[in-house]
């Protein structure tokens, strides 16, 4: 029970942190937080769906693709994480509007919180949803840090998003991804050899 409560708290915290980074800093500047964020930006652009629900739809769809490989327990925890993230995005976007914004500060601060939140989730054996599911599958299968596959998958989606909306997005998104995936690896590496597997047993 103690382990369960700790994991639950960390999953909620990880989801809230990445939602804070996206909702308060990245999305107001139209900076995709990742591959799922890029697709969510497109849904917002084409169908005028708000970012929180758009991101949840994308994350849930990608999660369903990973259930068979990663298991139902992984899917359940990831569902908790992505739901917390979407709720946090809507909360911070609507509750704490920033009038005088600075693009560089928003980019750096938002990316740091985003990467920290994702790193916390992945240390608990939980994906941040979206293409993070695919990155986690690669990381889990090859026993490597998840930042690199996450980066390369995301930039592919960024180019599509930029082609539709604006090519300036590519530069901002790439910088954001470099910062956030660096933070993912930093946070993940702190406990890389002692993370709990999906069955909650320590790796040997």
mmCIF file with all atom_site columns, C-alpha atoms in Angstrom:
data_model
loop_
_atom_site.group_PDB
_atom_site.id
_atom_site.type_symbol
_atom_site.label_atom_id
_atom_site.label_alt_id
_atom_site.label_comp_id
_atom_site.label_asym_id
_atom_site.label_entity_id
_atom_site.label_seq_id
_atom_site.pdbx_PDB_ins_code
_atom_site.Cartn_x
_atom_site.Cartn_y
_atom_site.Cartn_z
_atom_site.occupancy
_atom_site.B_iso_or_equiv
_atom_site.pdbx_formal_charge
_atom_site.auth_seq_id
_atom_site.auth_comp_id
_atom_site.auth_asym_id
_atom_site.auth_atom_id
_atom_site.pdbx_PDB_model_num
ATOM 1   C CA . UNK A 1 1   ? 0.000   0.000  0.000   1.00 0.00 ? 1   UNK A CA 1
ATOM 2   C CA . UNK A 1 2   ? 2.839   2.393  0.813   1.00 0.00 ? 2   UNK A CA 1
ATOM 3   C CA . UNK A 1 3   ? 4.438   1.669  -2.558  1.00 0.00 ? 3   UNK A CA 1
ATOM 4   C CA . UNK A 1 4   ? 1.098   2.153  -4.297  1.00 0.00 ? 4   UNK A CA 1
ATOM 5   C CA . UNK A 1 5   ? 0.501   5.522  -2.644  1.00 0.00 ? 5   UNK A CA 1
ATOM 6   C CA . UNK A 1 6   ? 4.023   6.682  -3.480  1.00 0.00 ? 6   UNK A CA 1
ATOM 7   C CA . UNK A 1 7   ? 3.611   5.683  -7.118  1.00 0.00 ? 7   UNK A CA 1
ATOM 8   C CA . UNK A 1 8   ? 0.190   7.330  -7.278  1.00 0.00 ? 8   UNK A CA 1
ATOM 9   C CA . UNK A 1 9   ? 1.547   10.581 -5.846  1.00 0.00 ? 9   UNK A CA 1
ATOM 10  C CA . UNK A 1 10  ? 4.488   10.643 -8.255  1.00 0.00 ? 10  UNK A CA 1
ATOM 11  C CA . UNK A 1 11  ? 2.304   9.903  -11.285 1.00 0.00 ? 11  UNK A CA 1
ATOM 12  C CA . UNK A 1 12  ? -0.076  12.712 -10.330 1.00 0.00 ? 12  UNK A CA 1
ATOM 13  C CA . UNK A 1 13  ? 2.865   15.051 -9.682  1.00 0.00 ? 13  UNK A CA 1
ATOM 14  C CA . UNK A 1 14  ? 4.528   14.153 -12.993 1.00 0.00 ? 14  UNK A CA 1
ATOM 15  C CA . UNK A 1 15  ? 1.308   14.749 -14.912 1.00 0.00 ? 15  UNK A CA 1
ATOM 16  C CA . UNK A 1 16  ? 0.695   18.047 -13.121 1.00 0.00 ? 16  UNK A CA 1
ATOM 17  C CA . UNK A 1 17  ? 4.242   19.291 -13.759 1.00 0.00 ? 17  UNK A CA 1
ATOM 18  C CA . UNK A 1 18  ? 4.141   18.647 -17.474 1.00 0.00 ? 18  UNK A CA 1
ATOM 19  C CA . UNK A 1 19  ? 0.638   20.145 -17.632 1.00 0.00 ? 19  UNK A CA 1
ATOM 20  C CA . UNK A 1 20  ? 1.976   23.222 -15.837 1.00 0.00 ? 20  UNK A CA 1
ATOM 21  C CA . UNK A 1 21  ? 4.805   23.599 -18.338 1.00 0.00 ? 21  UNK A CA 1
ATOM 22  C CA . UNK A 1 22  ? 2.534   23.160 -21.336 1.00 0.00 ? 22  UNK A CA 1
ATOM 23  C CA . UNK A 1 23  ? -0.539  25.063 -20.186 1.00 0.00 ? 23  UNK A CA 1
ATOM 24  C CA . UNK A 1 24  ? 1.165   28.088 -18.679 1.00 0.00 ? 24  UNK A CA 1
ATOM 25  C CA . UNK A 1 25  ? 4.219   28.499 -20.902 1.00 0.00 ? 25  UNK A CA 1
ATOM 26  C CA . UNK A 1 26  ? 4.402   26.433 -24.105 1.00 0.00 ? 26  UNK A CA 1
ATOM 27  C CA . UNK A 1 27  ? 0.880   26.280 -25.536 1.00 0.00 ? 27  UNK A CA 1
ATOM 28  C CA . UNK A 1 28  ? 0.165   30.022 -25.132 1.00 0.00 ? 28  UNK A CA 1
ATOM 29  C CA . UNK A 1 29  ? 3.172   30.541 -27.438 1.00 0.00 ? 29  UNK A CA 1
ATOM 30  C CA . UNK A 1 30  ? 1.879   27.793 -29.810 1.00 0.00 ? 30  UNK A CA 1
ATOM 31  C CA . UNK A 1 31  ? 4.983   25.704 -29.082 1.00 0.00 ? 31  UNK A CA 1
ATOM 32  C CA . UNK A 1 32  ? 4.229   21.968 -29.433 1.00 0.00 ? 32  UNK A CA 1
ATOM 33  C CA . UNK A 1 33  ? 5.262   20.086 -26.309 1.00 0.00 ? 33  UNK A CA 1
ATOM 34  C CA . UNK A 1 34  ? 6.004   16.960 -28.307 1.00 0.00 ? 34  UNK A CA 1
ATOM 35  C CA . UNK A 1 35  ? 4.589   14.790 -31.030 1.00 0.00 ? 35  UNK A CA 1
ATOM 36  C CA . UNK A 1 36  ? 1.206   14.524 -29.299 1.00 0.00 ? 36  UNK A CA 1
ATOM 37  C CA . UNK A 1 37  ? 1.347   18.265 -28.607 1.00 0.00 ? 37  UNK A CA 1
ATOM 38  C CA . UNK A 1 38  ? 2.022   18.885 -32.298 1.00 0.00 ? 38  UNK A CA 1
ATOM 39  C CA . UNK A 1 39  ? -1.002  16.825 -33.301 1.00 0.00 ? 39  UNK A CA 1
ATOM 40  C CA . UNK A 1 40  ? -3.070  18.605 -30.618 1.00 0.00 ? 40  UNK A CA 1
ATOM 41  C CA . UNK A 1 41  ? -2.009  21.963 -32.074 1.00 0.00 ? 41  UNK A CA 1
ATOM 42  C CA . UNK A 1 42  ? -3.230  20.762 -35.474 1.00 0.00 ? 42  UNK A CA 1
ATOM 43  C CA . UNK A 1 43  ? -6.578  19.668 -34.008 1.00 0.00 ? 43  UNK A CA 1
ATOM 44  C CA . UNK A 1 44  ? -6.889  23.062 -32.334 1.00 0.00 ? 44  UNK A CA 1
ATOM 45  C CA . UNK A 1 45  ? -6.002  24.774 -35.635 1.00 0.00 ? 45  UNK A CA 1
ATOM 46  C CA . UNK A 1 46  ? -8.378  22.750 -37.814 1.00 0.00 ? 46  UNK A CA 1
ATOM 47  C CA . UNK A 1 47  ? -11.325 22.063 -35.489 1.00 0.00 ? 47  UNK A CA 1
ATOM 48  C CA . UNK A 1 48  ? -10.957 24.745 -32.788 1.00 0.00 ? 48  UNK A CA 1
ATOM 49  C CA . UNK A 1 49  ? -10.812 22.097 -30.038 1.00 0.00 ? 49  UNK A CA 1
ATOM 50  C CA . UNK A 1 50  ? -9.193  23.470 -26.868 1.00 0.00 ? 50  UNK A CA 1
ATOM 51  C CA . UNK A 1 51  ? -5.715  22.185 -26.122 1.00 0.00 ? 51  UNK A CA 1
ATOM 52  C CA . UNK A 1 52  ? -6.530  20.146 -23.003 1.00 0.00 ? 52  UNK A CA 1
ATOM 53  C CA . UNK A 1 53  ? -9.176  17.911 -24.631 1.00 0.00 ? 53  UNK A CA 1
ATOM 54  C CA . UNK A 1 54  ? -7.184  17.775 -27.898 1.00 0.00 ? 54  UNK A CA 1
ATOM 55  C CA . UNK A 1 55  ? -4.118  16.464 -26.115 1.00 0.00 ? 55  UNK A CA 1
ATOM 56  C CA . UNK A 1 56  ? -6.175  13.945 -24.151 1.00 0.00 ? 56  UNK A CA 1
ATOM 57  C CA . UNK A 1 57  ? -7.733  12.569 -27.361 1.00 0.00 ? 57  UNK A CA 1
ATOM 58  C CA . UNK A 1 58  ? -4.318  12.139 -28.985 1.00 0.00 ? 58  UNK A CA 1
ATOM 59  C CA . UNK A 1 59  ? -2.746  10.630 -25.867 1.00 0.00 ? 59  UNK A CA 1
ATOM 60  C CA . UNK A 1 60  ? -5.604  8.184  -25.293 1.00 0.00 ? 60  UNK A CA 1
ATOM 61  C CA . UNK A 1 61  ? -5.539  7.050  -28.928 1.00 0.00 ? 61  UNK A CA 1
ATOM 62  C CA . UNK A 1 62  ? -1.782  6.399  -28.805 1.00 0.00 ? 62  UNK A CA 1
ATOM 63  C CA . UNK A 1 63  ? -2.130  4.673  -25.456 1.00 0.00 ? 63  UNK A CA 1
ATOM 64  C CA . UNK A 1 64  ? -4.557  2.141  -26.922 1.00 0.00 ? 64  UNK A CA 1
ATOM 65  C CA . UNK A 1 65  ? -1.865  1.193  -29.437 1.00 0.00 ? 65  UNK A CA 1
ATOM 66  C CA . UNK A 1 66  ? 0.557   0.316  -26.647 1.00 0.00 ? 66  UNK A CA 1
ATOM 67  C CA . UNK A 1 67  ? -1.754  -1.676 -24.372 1.00 0.00 ? 67  UNK A CA 1
ATOM 68  C CA . UNK A 1 68  ? -1.061  -5.023 -26.005 1.00 0.00 ? 68  UNK A CA 1
ATOM 69  C CA . UNK A 1 69  ? 2.719   -4.625 -25.755 1.00 0.00 ? 69  UNK A CA 1
ATOM 70  C CA . UNK A 1 70  ? 3.050   -2.890 -22.397 1.00 0.00 ? 70  UNK A CA 1
ATOM 71  C CA . UNK A 1 71  ? 0.096   -4.370 -20.510 1.00 0.00 ? 71  UNK A CA 1
ATOM 72  C CA . UNK A 1 72  ? -3.084  -3.167 -18.825 1.00 0.00 ? 72  UNK A CA 1
ATOM 73  C CA . UNK A 1 73  ? -1.366  -1.950 -15.646 1.00 0.00 ? 73  UNK A CA 1
ATOM 74  C CA . UNK A 1 74  ? 0.925   0.280  -17.702 1.00 0.00 ? 74  UNK A CA 1
ATOM 75  C CA . UNK A 1 75  ? -2.117  1.567  -19.607 1.00 0.00 ? 75  UNK A CA 1
ATOM 76  C CA . UNK A 1 76  ? -4.027  2.305  -16.402 1.00 0.00 ? 76  UNK A CA 1
ATOM 77  C CA . UNK A 1 77  ? -1.203  4.307  -14.836 1.00 0.00 ? 77  UNK A CA 1
ATOM 78  C CA . UNK A 1 78  ? -0.551  6.138  -18.098 1.00 0.00 ? 78  UNK A CA 1
ATOM 79  C CA . UNK A 1 79  ? -4.267  6.955  -18.317 1.00 0.00 ? 79  UNK A CA 1
ATOM 80  C CA . UNK A 1 80  ? -4.024  8.542  -14.862 1.00 0.00 ? 80  UNK A CA 1
ATOM 81  C CA . UNK A 1 81  ? -0.975  10.532 -15.955 1.00 0.00 ? 81  UNK A CA 1
ATOM 82  C CA . UNK A 1 82  ? -2.421  11.853 -19.228 1.00 0.00 ? 82  UNK A CA 1
ATOM 83  C CA . UNK A 1 83  ? -5.736  12.742 -17.567 1.00 0.00 ? 83  UNK A CA 1
ATOM 84  C CA . UNK A 1 84  ? -3.897  14.694 -14.864 1.00 0.00 ? 84  UNK A CA 1
ATOM 85  C CA . UNK A 1 85  ? -1.863  16.439 -17.554 1.00 0.00 ? 85  UNK A CA 1
ATOM 86  C CA . UNK A 1 86  ? -4.935  17.498 -19.540 1.00 0.00 ? 86  UNK A CA 1
ATOM 87  C CA . UNK A 1 87  ? -6.751  18.717 -16.420 1.00 0.00 ? 87  UNK A CA 1
ATOM 88  C CA . UNK A 1 88  ? -3.651  20.691 -15.404 1.00 0.00 ? 88  UNK A CA 1
ATOM 89  C CA . UNK A 1 89  ? -3.358  22.288 -18.847 1.00 0.00 ? 89  UNK A CA 1
ATOM 90  C CA . UNK A 1 90  ? -6.954  23.528 -18.735 1.00 0.00 ? 90  UNK A CA 1
ATOM 91  C CA . UNK A 1 91  ? -6.555  24.697 -15.142 1.00 0.00 ? 91  UNK A CA 1
ATOM 92  C CA . UNK A 1 92  ? -3.352  26.680 -15.667 1.00 0.00 ? 92  UNK A CA 1
ATOM 93  C CA . UNK A 1 93  ? -4.457  28.126 -19.023 1.00 0.00 ? 93  UNK A CA 1
ATOM 94  C CA . UNK A 1 94  ? -7.697  29.468 -17.581 1.00 0.00 ? 94  UNK A CA 1
ATOM 95  C CA . UNK A 1 95  ? -6.629  30.363 -14.039 1.00 0.00 ? 95  UNK A CA 1
ATOM 96  C CA . UNK A 1 96  ? -3.223  32.039 -14.468 1.00 0.00 ? 96  UNK A CA 1
ATOM 97  C CA . UNK A 1 97  ? -3.200  34.137 -17.642 1.00 0.00 ? 97  UNK A CA 1
ATOM 98  C CA . UNK A 1 98  ? 0.111   35.943 -18.222 1.00 0.00 ? 98  UNK A CA 1
ATOM 99  C CA . UNK A 1 99  ? -0.380  39.344 -19.832 1.00 0.00 ? 99  UNK A CA 1
ATOM 100 C CA . UNK A 1 100 ? 3.203   40.323 -20.597 1.00 0.00 ? 100 UNK A CA 1
ATOM 101 C CA . UNK A 1 101 ? 4.909   37.262 -22.047 1.00 0.00 ? 101 UNK A CA 1
ATOM 102 C CA . UNK A 1 102 ? 8.515   36.600 -23.010 1.00 0.00 ? 102 UNK A CA 1
ATOM 103 C CA . UNK A 1 103 ? 9.008   33.954 -25.681 1.00 0.00 ? 103 UNK A CA 1
ATOM 104 C CA . UNK A 1 104 ? 12.467  32.860 -24.530 1.00 0.00 ? 104 UNK A CA 1
ATOM 105 C CA . UNK A 1 105 ? 11.469  32.570 -20.865 1.00 0.00 ? 105 UNK A CA 1
ATOM 106 C CA . UNK A 1 106 ? 8.289   30.690 -21.740 1.00 0.00 ? 106 UNK A CA 1
ATOM 107 C CA . UNK A 1 107 ? 10.272  28.337 -23.968 1.00 0.00 ? 107 UNK A CA 1
ATOM 108 C CA . UNK A 1 108 ? 12.937  27.517 -21.376 1.00 0.00 ? 108 UNK A CA 1
ATOM 109 C CA . UNK A 1 109 ? 10.744  27.380 -18.263 1.00 0.00 ? 109 UNK A CA 1
ATOM 110 C CA . UNK A 1 110 ? 7.988   25.431 -19.976 1.00 0.00 ? 110 UNK A CA 1
ATOM 111 C CA . UNK A 1 111 ? 10.438  22.904 -21.440 1.00 0.00 ? 111 UNK A CA 1
ATOM 112 C CA . UNK A 1 112 ? 12.176  22.351 -18.090 1.00 0.00 ? 112 UNK A CA 1
ATOM 113 C CA . UNK A 1 113 ? 8.870   21.619 -16.320 1.00 0.00 ? 113 UNK A CA 1
ATOM 114 C CA . UNK A 1 114 ? 7.705   19.480 -19.223 1.00 0.00 ? 114 UNK A CA 1
ATOM 115 C CA . UNK A 1 115 ? 10.847  17.337 -19.193 1.00 0.00 ? 115 UNK A CA 1
ATOM 116 C CA . UNK A 1 116 ? 10.848  17.050 -15.408 1.00 0.00 ? 116 UNK A CA 1
ATOM 117 C CA . UNK A 1 117 ? 7.247   15.835 -15.401 1.00 0.00 ? 117 UNK A CA 1
ATOM 118 C CA . UNK A 1 118 ? 7.887   13.285 -18.144 1.00 0.00 ? 118 UNK A CA 1
ATOM 119 C CA . UNK A 1 119 ? 11.030  12.080 -16.408 1.00 0.00 ? 119 UNK A CA 1
ATOM 120 C CA . UNK A 1 120 ? 9.148   11.517 -13.146 1.00 0.00 ? 120 UNK A CA 1
ATOM 121 C CA . UNK A 1 121 ? 6.492   9.525  -14.988 1.00 0.00 ? 121 UNK A CA 1
ATOM 122 C CA . UNK A 1 122 ? 9.001   7.376  -16.842 1.00 0.00 ? 122 UNK A CA 1
ATOM 123 C CA . UNK A 1 123 ? 10.921  6.638  -13.641 1.00 0.00 ? 123 UNK A CA 1
ATOM 124 C CA . UNK A 1 124 ? 7.701   5.109  -12.375 1.00 0.00 ? 124 UNK A CA 1
ATOM 125 C CA . UNK A 1 125 ? 7.346   2.933  -15.468 1.00 0.00 ? 125 UNK A CA 1
ATOM 126 C CA . UNK A 1 126 ? 4.628   5.214  -16.838 1.00 0.00 ? 126 UNK A CA 1
ATOM 127 C CA . UNK A 1 127 ? 4.526   6.939  -20.198 1.00 0.00 ? 127 UNK A CA 1
ATOM 128 C CA . UNK A 1 128 ? 3.462   10.544 -20.652 1.00 0.00 ? 128 UNK A CA 1
ATOM 129 C CA . UNK A 1 129 ? 1.134   9.300  -23.386 1.00 0.00 ? 129 UNK A CA 1
ATOM 130 C CA . UNK A 1 130 ? 1.212   10.134 -27.067 1.00 0.00 ? 130 UNK A CA 1
ATOM 131 C CA . UNK A 1 131 ? 4.429   9.212  -28.833 1.00 0.00 ? 131 UNK A CA 1
ATOM 132 C CA . UNK A 1 132 ? 5.939   8.780  -25.373 1.00 0.00 ? 132 UNK A CA 1
ATOM 133 C CA . UNK A 1 133 ? 4.270   5.363  -25.446 1.00 0.00 ? 133 UNK A CA 1
ATOM 134 C CA . UNK A 1 134 ? 6.321   4.439  -28.511 1.00 0.00 ? 134 UNK A CA 1
ATOM 135 C CA . UNK A 1 135 ? 9.487   5.918  -26.986 1.00 0.00 ? 135 UNK A CA 1
ATOM 136 C CA . UNK A 1 136 ? 8.876   3.982  -23.774 1.00 0.00 ? 136 UNK A CA 1
ATOM 137 C CA . UNK A 1 137 ? 8.423   0.763  -25.765 1.00 0.00 ? 137 UNK A CA 1
ATOM 138 C CA . UNK A 1 138 ? 11.772  1.355  -27.464 1.00 0.00 ? 138 UNK A CA 1
ATOM 139 C CA . UNK A 1 139 ? 13.430  2.280  -24.164 1.00 0.00 ? 139 UNK A CA 1
ATOM 140 C CA . UNK A 1 140 ? 11.962  -0.740 -22.397 1.00 0.00 ? 140 UNK A CA 1
ATOM 141 C CA . UNK A 1 141 ? 12.847  -3.131 -25.203 1.00 0.00 ? 141 UNK A CA 1
ATOM 142 C CA . UNK A 1 142 ? 16.424  -1.981 -25.671 1.00 0.00 ? 142 UNK A CA 1
ATOM 143 C CA . UNK A 1 143 ? 17.144  -0.901 -22.073 1.00 0.00 ? 143 UNK A CA 1
ATOM 144 C CA . UNK A 1 144 ? 18.177  2.610  -23.119 1.00 0.00 ? 144 UNK A CA 1
ATOM 145 C CA . UNK A 1 145 ? 17.266  6.066  -21.890 1.00 0.00 ? 145 UNK A CA 1
ATOM 146 C CA . UNK A 1 146 ? 13.980  7.263  -23.449 1.00 0.00 ? 146 UNK A CA 1
ATOM 147 C CA . UNK A 1 147 ? 15.045  10.804 -24.359 1.00 0.00 ? 147 UNK A CA 1
ATOM 148 C CA . UNK A 1 148 ? 16.683  10.030 -27.718 1.00 0.00 ? 148 UNK A CA 1
ATOM 149 C CA . UNK A 1 149 ? 13.858  8.020  -29.343 1.00 0.00 ? 149 UNK A CA 1
ATOM 150 C CA . UNK A 1 150 ? 11.365  10.534 -27.979 1.00 0.00 ? 150 UNK A CA 1
ATOM 151 C CA . UNK A 1 151 ? 13.312  13.361 -29.605 1.00 0.00 ? 151 UNK A CA 1
ATOM 152 C CA . UNK A 1 152 ? 13.523  11.820 -33.078 1.00 0.00 ? 152 UNK A CA 1
ATOM 153 C CA . UNK A 1 153 ? 9.878   10.754 -33.172 1.00 0.00 ? 153 UNK A CA 1
ATOM 154 C CA . UNK A 1 154 ? 8.726   14.181 -32.069 1.00 0.00 ? 154 UNK A CA 1
ATOM 155 C CA . UNK A 1 155 ? 10.729  16.198 -34.588 1.00 0.00 ? 155 UNK A CA 1
ATOM 156 C CA . UNK A 1 156 ? 9.162   14.205 -37.424 1.00 0.00 ? 156 UNK A CA 1
ATOM 157 C CA . UNK A 1 157 ? 5.728   15.349 -36.274 1.00 0.00 ? 157 UNK A CA 1
ATOM 158 C CA . UNK A 1 158 ? 6.987   18.907 -35.766 1.00 0.00 ? 158 UNK A CA 1
ATOM 159 C CA . UNK A 1 159 ? 7.868   19.237 -39.438 1.00 0.00 ? 159 UNK A CA 1
ATOM 160 C CA . UNK A 1 160 ? 4.320   18.254 -40.401 1.00 0.00 ? 160 UNK A CA 1
ATOM 161 C CA . UNK A 1 161 ? 2.871   20.725 -37.902 1.00 0.00 ? 161 UNK A CA 1
ATOM 162 C CA . UNK A 1 162 ? 5.172   23.476 -39.130 1.00 0.00 ? 162 UNK A CA 1
ATOM 163 C CA . UNK A 1 163 ? 4.255   22.819 -42.755 1.00 0.00 ? 163 UNK A CA 1
ATOM 164 C CA . UNK A 1 164 ? 0.596   23.389 -41.888 1.00 0.00 ? 164 UNK A CA 1
ATOM 165 C CA . UNK A 1 165 ? 0.892   26.298 -39.445 1.00 0.00 ? 165 UNK A CA 1
ATOM 166 C CA . UNK A 1 166 ? 4.294   28.034 -39.479 1.00 0.00 ? 166 UNK A CA 1
ATOM 167 C CA . UNK A 1 167 ? 7.909   27.009 -40.088 1.00 0.00 ? 167 UNK A CA 1
ATOM 168 C CA . UNK A 1 168 ? 8.973   29.115 -37.096 1.00 0.00 ? 168 UNK A CA 1
ATOM 169 C CA . UNK A 1 169 ? 7.410   26.395 -34.976 1.00 0.00 ? 169 UNK A CA 1
ATOM 170 C CA . UNK A 1 170 ? 10.157  23.953 -35.994 1.00 0.00 ? 170 UNK A CA 1
ATOM 171 C CA . UNK A 1 171 ? 12.934  26.010 -34.428 1.00 0.00 ? 171 UNK A CA 1
ATOM 172 C CA . UNK A 1 172 ? 11.009  26.637 -31.218 1.00 0.00 ? 172 UNK A CA 1
ATOM 173 C CA . UNK A 1 173 ? 9.857   23.023 -31.019 1.00 0.00 ? 173 UNK A CA 1
ATOM 174 C CA . UNK A 1 174 ? 13.363  21.644 -31.592 1.00 0.00 ? 174 UNK A CA 1
ATOM 175 C CA . UNK A 1 175 ? 14.804  23.848 -28.844 1.00 0.00 ? 175 UNK A CA 1
ATOM 176 C CA . UNK A 1 176 ? 11.968  22.826 -26.537 1.00 0.00 ? 176 UNK A CA 1
ATOM 177 C CA . UNK A 1 177 ? 12.551  19.158 -27.322 1.00 0.00 ? 177 UNK A CA 1
ATOM 178 C CA . UNK A 1 178 ? 16.285  19.409 -26.706 1.00 0.00 ? 178 UNK A CA 1
ATOM 179 C CA . UNK A 1 179 ? 15.690  21.003 -23.295 1.00 0.00 ? 179 UNK A CA 1
ATOM 180 C CA . UNK A 1 180 ? 12.825  18.742 -22.272 1.00 0.00 ? 180 UNK A CA 1
ATOM 181 C CA . UNK A 1 181 ? 14.377  15.447 -23.439 1.00 0.00 ? 181 UNK A CA 1
ATOM 182 C CA . UNK A 1 182 ? 17.628  16.409 -21.710 1.00 0.00 ? 182 UNK A CA 1
ATOM 183 C CA . UNK A 1 183 ? 15.610  16.890 -18.525 1.00 0.00 ? 183 UNK A CA 1
ATOM 184 C CA . UNK A 1 184 ? 13.868  13.546 -19.117 1.00 0.00 ? 184 UNK A CA 1
ATOM 185 C CA . UNK A 1 185 ? 17.206  11.739 -19.239 1.00 0.00 ? 185 UNK A CA 1
ATOM 186 C CA . UNK A 1 186 ? 18.570  13.664 -16.241 1.00 0.00 ? 186 UNK A CA 1
ATOM 187 C CA . UNK A 1 187 ? 15.573  12.810 -14.076 1.00 0.00 ? 187 UNK A CA 1
ATOM 188 C CA . UNK A 1 188 ? 15.330  9.250  -15.411 1.00 0.00 ? 188 UNK A CA 1
ATOM 189 C CA . UNK A 1 189 ? 19.044  8.581  -14.940 1.00 0.00 ? 189 UNK A CA 1
ATOM 190 C CA . UNK A 1 190 ? 18.846  9.440  -11.218 1.00 0.00 ? 190 UNK A CA 1
ATOM 191 C CA . UNK A 1 191 ? 17.106  6.145  -10.652 1.00 0.00 ? 191 UNK A CA 1
ATOM 192 C CA . UNK A 1 192 ? 17.860  4.366  -13.923 1.00 0.00 ? 192 UNK A CA 1
ATOM 193 C CA . UNK A 1 193 ? 19.207  1.199  -12.296 1.00 0.00 ? 193 UNK A CA 1
ATOM 194 C CA . UNK A 1 194 ? 16.570  1.058  -9.564  1.00 0.00 ? 194 UNK A CA 1
ATOM 195 C CA . UNK A 1 195 ? 13.291  1.781  -11.310 1.00 0.00 ? 195 UNK A CA 1
ATOM 196 C CA . UNK A 1 196 ? 10.381  -0.501 -10.669 1.00 0.00 ? 196 UNK A CA 1
ATOM 197 C CA . UNK A 1 197 ? 9.173   -2.607 -13.545 1.00 0.00 ? 197 UNK A CA 1
ATOM 198 C CA . UNK A 1 198 ? 5.513   -2.871 -14.406 1.00 0.00 ? 198 UNK A CA 1
ATOM 199 C CA . UNK A 1 199 ? 5.213   -5.754 -11.928 1.00 0.00 ? 199 UNK A CA 1
ATOM 200 C CA . UNK A 1 200 ? 6.766   -3.462 -9.250  1.00 0.00 ? 200 UNK A CA 1
ATOM 201 C CA . UNK A 1 201 ? 9.892   -5.580 -8.813  1.00 0.00 ? 201 UNK A CA 1
ATOM 202 C CA . UNK A 1 202 ? 13.283  -3.939 -8.911  1.00 0.00 ? 202 UNK A CA 1
ATOM 203 C CA . UNK A 1 203 ? 15.446  -4.618 -11.934 1.00 0.00 ? 203 UNK A CA 1
ATOM 204 C CA . UNK A 1 204 ? 18.597  -6.639 -11.324 1.00 0.00 ? 204 UNK A CA 1
#
